[in-house]
C-alpha positions as YAML, in Angstrom:
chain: A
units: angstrom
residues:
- id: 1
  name: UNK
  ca: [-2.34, 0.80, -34.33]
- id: 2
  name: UNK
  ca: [-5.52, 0.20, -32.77]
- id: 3
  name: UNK
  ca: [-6.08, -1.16, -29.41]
- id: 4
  name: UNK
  ca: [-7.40, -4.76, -31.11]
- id: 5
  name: UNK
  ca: [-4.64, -4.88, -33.40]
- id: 6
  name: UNK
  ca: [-2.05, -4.06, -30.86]
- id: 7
  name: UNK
  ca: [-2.70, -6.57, -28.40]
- id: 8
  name: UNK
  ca: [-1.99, -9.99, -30.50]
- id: 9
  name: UNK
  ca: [1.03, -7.96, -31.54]
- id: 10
  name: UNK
  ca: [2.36, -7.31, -28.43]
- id: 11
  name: UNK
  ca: [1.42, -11.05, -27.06]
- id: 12
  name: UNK
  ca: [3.22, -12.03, -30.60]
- id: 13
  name: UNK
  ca: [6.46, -9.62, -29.82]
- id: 14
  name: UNK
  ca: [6.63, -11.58, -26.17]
- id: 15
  name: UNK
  ca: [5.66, -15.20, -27.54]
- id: 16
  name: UNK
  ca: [8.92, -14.90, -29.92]
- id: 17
  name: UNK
  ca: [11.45, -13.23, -26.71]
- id: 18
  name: UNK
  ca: [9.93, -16.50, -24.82]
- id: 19
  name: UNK
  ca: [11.07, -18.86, -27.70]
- id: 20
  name: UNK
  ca: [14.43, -17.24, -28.14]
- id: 21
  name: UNK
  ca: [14.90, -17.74, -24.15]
- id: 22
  name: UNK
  ca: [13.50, -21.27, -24.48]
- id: 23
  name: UNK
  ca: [16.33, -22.01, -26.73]
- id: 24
  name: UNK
  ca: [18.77, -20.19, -25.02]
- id: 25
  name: UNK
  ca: [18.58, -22.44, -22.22]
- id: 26
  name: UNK
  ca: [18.42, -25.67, -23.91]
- id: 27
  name: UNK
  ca: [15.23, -26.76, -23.46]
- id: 28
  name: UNK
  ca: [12.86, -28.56, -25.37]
- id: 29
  name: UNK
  ca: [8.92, -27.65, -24.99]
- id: 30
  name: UNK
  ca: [8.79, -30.45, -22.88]
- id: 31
  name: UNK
  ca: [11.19, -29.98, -20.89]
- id: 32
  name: UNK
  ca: [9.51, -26.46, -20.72]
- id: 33
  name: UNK
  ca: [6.21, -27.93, -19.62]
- id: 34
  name: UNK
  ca: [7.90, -29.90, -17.01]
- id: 35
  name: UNK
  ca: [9.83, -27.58, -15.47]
- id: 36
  name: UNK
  ca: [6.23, -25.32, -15.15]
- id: 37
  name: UNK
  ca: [4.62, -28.03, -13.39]
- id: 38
  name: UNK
  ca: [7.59, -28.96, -10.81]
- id: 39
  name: UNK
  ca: [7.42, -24.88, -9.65]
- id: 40
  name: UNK
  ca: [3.71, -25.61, -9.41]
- id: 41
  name: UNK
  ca: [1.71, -24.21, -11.90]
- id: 42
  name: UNK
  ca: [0.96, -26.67, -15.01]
- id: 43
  name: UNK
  ca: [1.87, -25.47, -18.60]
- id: 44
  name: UNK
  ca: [0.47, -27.60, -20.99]
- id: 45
  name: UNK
  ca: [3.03, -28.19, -24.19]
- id: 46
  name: UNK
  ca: [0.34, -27.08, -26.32]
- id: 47
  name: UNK
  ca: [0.15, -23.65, -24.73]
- id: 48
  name: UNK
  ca: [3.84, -23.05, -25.12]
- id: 49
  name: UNK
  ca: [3.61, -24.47, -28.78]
- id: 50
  name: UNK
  ca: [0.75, -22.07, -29.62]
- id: 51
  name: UNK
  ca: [2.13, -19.11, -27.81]
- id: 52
  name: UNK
  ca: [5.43, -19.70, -29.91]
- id: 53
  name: UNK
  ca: [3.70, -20.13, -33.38]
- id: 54
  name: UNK
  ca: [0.91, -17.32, -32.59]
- id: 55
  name: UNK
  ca: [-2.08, -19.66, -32.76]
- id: 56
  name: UNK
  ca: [-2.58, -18.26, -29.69]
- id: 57
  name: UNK
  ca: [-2.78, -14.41, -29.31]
- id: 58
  name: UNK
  ca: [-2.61, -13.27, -25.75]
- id: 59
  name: UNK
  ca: [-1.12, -15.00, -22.47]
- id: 60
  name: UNK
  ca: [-2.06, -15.62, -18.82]
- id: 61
  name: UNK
  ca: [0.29, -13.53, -16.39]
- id: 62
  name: UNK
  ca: [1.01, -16.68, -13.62]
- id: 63
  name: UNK
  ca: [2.07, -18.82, -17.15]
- id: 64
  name: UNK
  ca: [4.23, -15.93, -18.00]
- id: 65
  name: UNK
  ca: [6.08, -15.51, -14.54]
- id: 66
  name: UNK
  ca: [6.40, -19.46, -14.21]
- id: 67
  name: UNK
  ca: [8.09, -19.84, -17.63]
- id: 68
  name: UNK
  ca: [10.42, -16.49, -17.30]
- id: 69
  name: UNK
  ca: [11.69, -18.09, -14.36]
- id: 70
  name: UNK
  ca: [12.40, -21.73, -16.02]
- id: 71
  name: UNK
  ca: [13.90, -20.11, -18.49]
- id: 72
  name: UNK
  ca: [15.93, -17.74, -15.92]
- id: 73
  name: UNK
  ca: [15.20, -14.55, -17.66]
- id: 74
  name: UNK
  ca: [14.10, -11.15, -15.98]
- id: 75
  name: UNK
  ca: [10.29, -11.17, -17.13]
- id: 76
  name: UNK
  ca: [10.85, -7.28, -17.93]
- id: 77
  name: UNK
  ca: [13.15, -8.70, -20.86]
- id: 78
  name: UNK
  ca: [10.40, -10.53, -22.35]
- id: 79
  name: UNK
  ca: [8.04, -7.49, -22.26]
- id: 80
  name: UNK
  ca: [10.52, -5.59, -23.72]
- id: 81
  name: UNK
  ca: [13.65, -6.92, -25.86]
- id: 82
  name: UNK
  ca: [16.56, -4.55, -24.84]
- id: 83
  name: UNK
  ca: [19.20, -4.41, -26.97]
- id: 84
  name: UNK
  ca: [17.40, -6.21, -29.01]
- id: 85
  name: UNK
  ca: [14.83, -4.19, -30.67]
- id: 86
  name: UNK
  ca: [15.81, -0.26, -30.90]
- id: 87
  name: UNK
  ca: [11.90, 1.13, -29.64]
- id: 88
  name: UNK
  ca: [8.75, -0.91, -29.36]
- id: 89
  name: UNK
  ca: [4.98, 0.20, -29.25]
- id: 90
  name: UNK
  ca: [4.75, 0.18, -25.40]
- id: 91
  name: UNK
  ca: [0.78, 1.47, -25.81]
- id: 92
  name: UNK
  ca: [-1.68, 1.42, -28.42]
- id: 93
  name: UNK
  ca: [-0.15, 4.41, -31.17]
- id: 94
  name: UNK
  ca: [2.95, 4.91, -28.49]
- id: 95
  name: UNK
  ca: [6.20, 3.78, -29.34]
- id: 96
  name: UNK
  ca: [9.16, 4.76, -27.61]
- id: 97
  name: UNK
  ca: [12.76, 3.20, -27.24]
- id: 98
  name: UNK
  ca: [13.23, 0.07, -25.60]
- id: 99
  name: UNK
  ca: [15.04, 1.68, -22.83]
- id: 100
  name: UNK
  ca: [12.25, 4.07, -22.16]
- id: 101
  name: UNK
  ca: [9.85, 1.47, -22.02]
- id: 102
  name: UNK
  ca: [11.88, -0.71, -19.77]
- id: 103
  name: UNK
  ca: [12.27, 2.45, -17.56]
- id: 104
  name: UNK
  ca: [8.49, 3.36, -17.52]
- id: 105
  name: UNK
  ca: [7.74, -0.53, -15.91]
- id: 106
  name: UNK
  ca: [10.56, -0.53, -13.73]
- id: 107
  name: UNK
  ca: [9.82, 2.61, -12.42]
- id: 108
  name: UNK
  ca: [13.17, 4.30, -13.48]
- id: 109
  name: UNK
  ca: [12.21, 6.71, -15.61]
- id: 110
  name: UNK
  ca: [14.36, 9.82, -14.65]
- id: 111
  name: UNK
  ca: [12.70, 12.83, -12.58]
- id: 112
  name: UNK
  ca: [13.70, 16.64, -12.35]
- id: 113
  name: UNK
  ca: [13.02, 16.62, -8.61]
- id: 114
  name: UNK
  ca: [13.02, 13.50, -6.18]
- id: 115
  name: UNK
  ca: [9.05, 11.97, -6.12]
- id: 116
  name: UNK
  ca: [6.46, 12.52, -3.31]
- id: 117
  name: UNK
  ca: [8.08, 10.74, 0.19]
- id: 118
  name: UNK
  ca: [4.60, 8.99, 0.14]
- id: 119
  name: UNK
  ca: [3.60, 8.65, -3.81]
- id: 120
  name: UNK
  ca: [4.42, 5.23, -5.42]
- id: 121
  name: UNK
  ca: [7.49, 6.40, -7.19]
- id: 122
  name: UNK
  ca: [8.83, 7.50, -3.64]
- id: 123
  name: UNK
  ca: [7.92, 4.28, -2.52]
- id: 124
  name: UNK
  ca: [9.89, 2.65, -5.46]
- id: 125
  name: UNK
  ca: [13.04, 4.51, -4.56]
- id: 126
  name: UNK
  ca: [13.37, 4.05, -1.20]
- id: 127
  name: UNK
  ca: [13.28, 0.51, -1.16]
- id: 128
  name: UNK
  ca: [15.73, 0.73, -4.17]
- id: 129
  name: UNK
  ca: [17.70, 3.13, -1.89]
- id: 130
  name: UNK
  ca: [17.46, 0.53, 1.07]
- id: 131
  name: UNK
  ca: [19.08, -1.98, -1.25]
- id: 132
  name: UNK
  ca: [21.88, -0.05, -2.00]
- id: 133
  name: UNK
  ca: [22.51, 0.44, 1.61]
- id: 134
  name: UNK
  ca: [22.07, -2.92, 2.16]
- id: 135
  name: UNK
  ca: [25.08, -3.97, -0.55]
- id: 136
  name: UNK
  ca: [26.97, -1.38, 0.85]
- id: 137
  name: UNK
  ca: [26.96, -2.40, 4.43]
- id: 138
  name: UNK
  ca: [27.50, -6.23, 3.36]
- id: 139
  name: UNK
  ca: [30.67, -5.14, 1.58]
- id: 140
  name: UNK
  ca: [32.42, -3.60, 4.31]
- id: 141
  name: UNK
  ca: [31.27, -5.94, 6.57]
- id: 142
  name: UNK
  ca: [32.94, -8.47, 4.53]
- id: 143
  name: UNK
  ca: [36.01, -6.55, 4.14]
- id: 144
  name: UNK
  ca: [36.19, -5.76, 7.52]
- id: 145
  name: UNK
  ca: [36.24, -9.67, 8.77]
- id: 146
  name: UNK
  ca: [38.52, -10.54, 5.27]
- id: 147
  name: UNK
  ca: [41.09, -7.68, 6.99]
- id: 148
  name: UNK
  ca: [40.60, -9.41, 10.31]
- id: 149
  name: UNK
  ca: [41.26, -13.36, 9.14]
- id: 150
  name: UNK
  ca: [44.31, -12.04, 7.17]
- id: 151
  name: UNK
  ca: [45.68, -10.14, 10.32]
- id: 152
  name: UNK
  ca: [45.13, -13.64, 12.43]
- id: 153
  name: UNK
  ca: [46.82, -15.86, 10.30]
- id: 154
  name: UNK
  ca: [50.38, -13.98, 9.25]
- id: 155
  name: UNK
  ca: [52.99, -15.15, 10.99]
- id: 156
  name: UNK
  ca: [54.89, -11.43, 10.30]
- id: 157
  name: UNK
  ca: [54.71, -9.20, 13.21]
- id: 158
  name: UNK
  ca: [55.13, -6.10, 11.31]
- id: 159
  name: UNK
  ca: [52.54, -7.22, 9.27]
- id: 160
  name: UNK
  ca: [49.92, -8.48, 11.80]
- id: 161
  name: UNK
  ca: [50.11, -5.35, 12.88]
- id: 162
  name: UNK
  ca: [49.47, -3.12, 9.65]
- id: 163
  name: UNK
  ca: [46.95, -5.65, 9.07]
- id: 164
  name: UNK
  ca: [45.31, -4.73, 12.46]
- id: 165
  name: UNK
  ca: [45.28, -1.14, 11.81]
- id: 166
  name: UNK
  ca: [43.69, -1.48, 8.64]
- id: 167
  name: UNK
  ca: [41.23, -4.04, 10.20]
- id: 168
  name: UNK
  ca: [40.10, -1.41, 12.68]
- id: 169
  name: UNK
  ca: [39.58, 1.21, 9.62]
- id: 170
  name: UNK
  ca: [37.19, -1.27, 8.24]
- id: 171
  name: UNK
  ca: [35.83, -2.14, 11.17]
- id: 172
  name: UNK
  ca: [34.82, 1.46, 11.86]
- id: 173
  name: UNK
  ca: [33.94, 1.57, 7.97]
- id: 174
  name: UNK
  ca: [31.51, -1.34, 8.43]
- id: 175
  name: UNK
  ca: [30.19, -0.19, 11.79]
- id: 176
  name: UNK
  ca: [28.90, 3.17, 10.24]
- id: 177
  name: UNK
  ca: [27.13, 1.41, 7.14]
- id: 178
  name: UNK
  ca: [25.27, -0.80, 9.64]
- id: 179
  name: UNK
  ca: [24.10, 2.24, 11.86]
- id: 180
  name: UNK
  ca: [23.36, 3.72, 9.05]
- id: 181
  name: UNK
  ca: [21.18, 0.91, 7.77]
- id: 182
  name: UNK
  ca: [19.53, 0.30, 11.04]
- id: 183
  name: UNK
  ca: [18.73, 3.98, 10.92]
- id: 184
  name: UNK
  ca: [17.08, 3.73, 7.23]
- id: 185
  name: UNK
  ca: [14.99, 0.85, 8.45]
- id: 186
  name: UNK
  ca: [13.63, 2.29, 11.62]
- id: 187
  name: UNK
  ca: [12.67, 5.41, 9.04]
- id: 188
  name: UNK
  ca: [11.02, 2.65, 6.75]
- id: 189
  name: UNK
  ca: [9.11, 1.32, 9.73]
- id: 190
  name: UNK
  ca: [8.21, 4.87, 10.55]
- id: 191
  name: UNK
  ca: [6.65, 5.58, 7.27]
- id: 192
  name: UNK
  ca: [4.58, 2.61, 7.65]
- id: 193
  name: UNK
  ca: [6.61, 0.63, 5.09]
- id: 194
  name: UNK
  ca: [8.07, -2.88, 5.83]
- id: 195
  name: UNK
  ca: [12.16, -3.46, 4.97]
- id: 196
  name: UNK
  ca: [12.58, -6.45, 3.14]
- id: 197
  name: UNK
  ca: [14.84, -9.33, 5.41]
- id: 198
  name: UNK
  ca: [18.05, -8.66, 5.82]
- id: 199
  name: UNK
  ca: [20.89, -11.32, 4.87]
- id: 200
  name: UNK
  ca: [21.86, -13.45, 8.01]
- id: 201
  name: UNK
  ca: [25.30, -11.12, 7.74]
- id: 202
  name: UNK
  ca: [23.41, -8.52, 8.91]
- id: 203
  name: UNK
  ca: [20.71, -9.87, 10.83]
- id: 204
  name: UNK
  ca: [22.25, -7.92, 14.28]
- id: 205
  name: UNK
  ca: [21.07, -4.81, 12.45]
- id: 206
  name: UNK
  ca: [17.80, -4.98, 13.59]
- id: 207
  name: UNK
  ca: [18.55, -6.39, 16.75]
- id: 208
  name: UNK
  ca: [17.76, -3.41, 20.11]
- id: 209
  name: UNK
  ca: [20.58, -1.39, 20.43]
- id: 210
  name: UNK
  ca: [22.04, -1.01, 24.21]
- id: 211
  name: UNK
  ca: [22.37, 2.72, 23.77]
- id: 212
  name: UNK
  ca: [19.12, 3.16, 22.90]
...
């Protein structure tokens, strides 16, 4: 497929993922339209109608993002139909499996050896790796304060005090993940790179620590 012939098809492969979503959600096209302009950015019914029926064969990126998020889908489904659709042309005379070409735009795709510390794939994964850290300090943080409020409120000696104990396991738990964050971040900020904001959880993670 050519280059001019695989463009309205690709436009025409997204315009019929946006209707399905549309519908999924229970929205009319004017509804649709509405919802656009109340997140700011005006979507005329006719360009939704045309999009949907194909009299209109390609589609402006901010009109894309707006209407993936009124019809609260990841705009990488659109692109790309997972489960759905078993491979799609993801480039003129290229067609690989949806997965793959979900991968390639996400930045997934697998690697033999970790990327570059400084290429944009590196980049990619240590912010994904900073999220993981992120969830993983929030959850024993949680569990550590959940163990905590249980130990406070028994009225069972014997069990206020294995509840204690086991607080002060998580505690420690929850104590390392958050050092271990800070520690990731200050390595972000080293590299140049800003961390994203942290939940208000974990805002003390940032904050100057005494030992230091």
């Amino acid at each position: 497929m050519t280059n001019r012939e695989w463009s309205p098809t690709f436009t025409a492969r997204v315009a019929e993922q946006m209707r399905r979503a549309r519908k999924a959600a229970g929205l009319t096209v004017t509804e649709s339209a509405e919802a656009c302009a109340a997140l700011g950015l005006a979507v005329p019914k006719t360009t939704i109608t045309n999009l949907e029926t194909g009299r209109r064969s390609s589609i402006d990126l901010a009109e894309f993002l707006v209407l993936a998020e009124v019809y609260k889908v990841p705009p990488v489904n659109l692109l790309f139909p997972l489960g759905l659709e078993a491979s799609v042309e993801v480039l003129p005379d290229r067609e690989v499996s949806t997965w793959d070409a979900v991968a390639w735009f996400t930045g997934e795709t697998r690697l033999e050896r970790p990327a570059p510390e400084d290429s944009a794939r590196g980049v990619l994964d240590t912010f994904r790796a900073h999220s993981d850290a992120v969830a993983t300090a929030l959850a024993s943080t949680r569990l550590a304060k959940e163990r905590r409020r249980k130990a406070s409120t028994t009225l069972d000696s014997g069990r206020r005090e294995a509840l204690l104990e086991a607080a002060g396991a998580y505690e420690q738990l929850a104590f390392d993940d958050c050092r271990e964050l800070r520690e990731f971040r200050l390595t972000m900020q080293q590299r140049g790179l800003a961390p994203p904001a942290l939940p208000n959880e974990l805002s003390f993670v940032d904050e100057p620590d005494p030992e230091d």
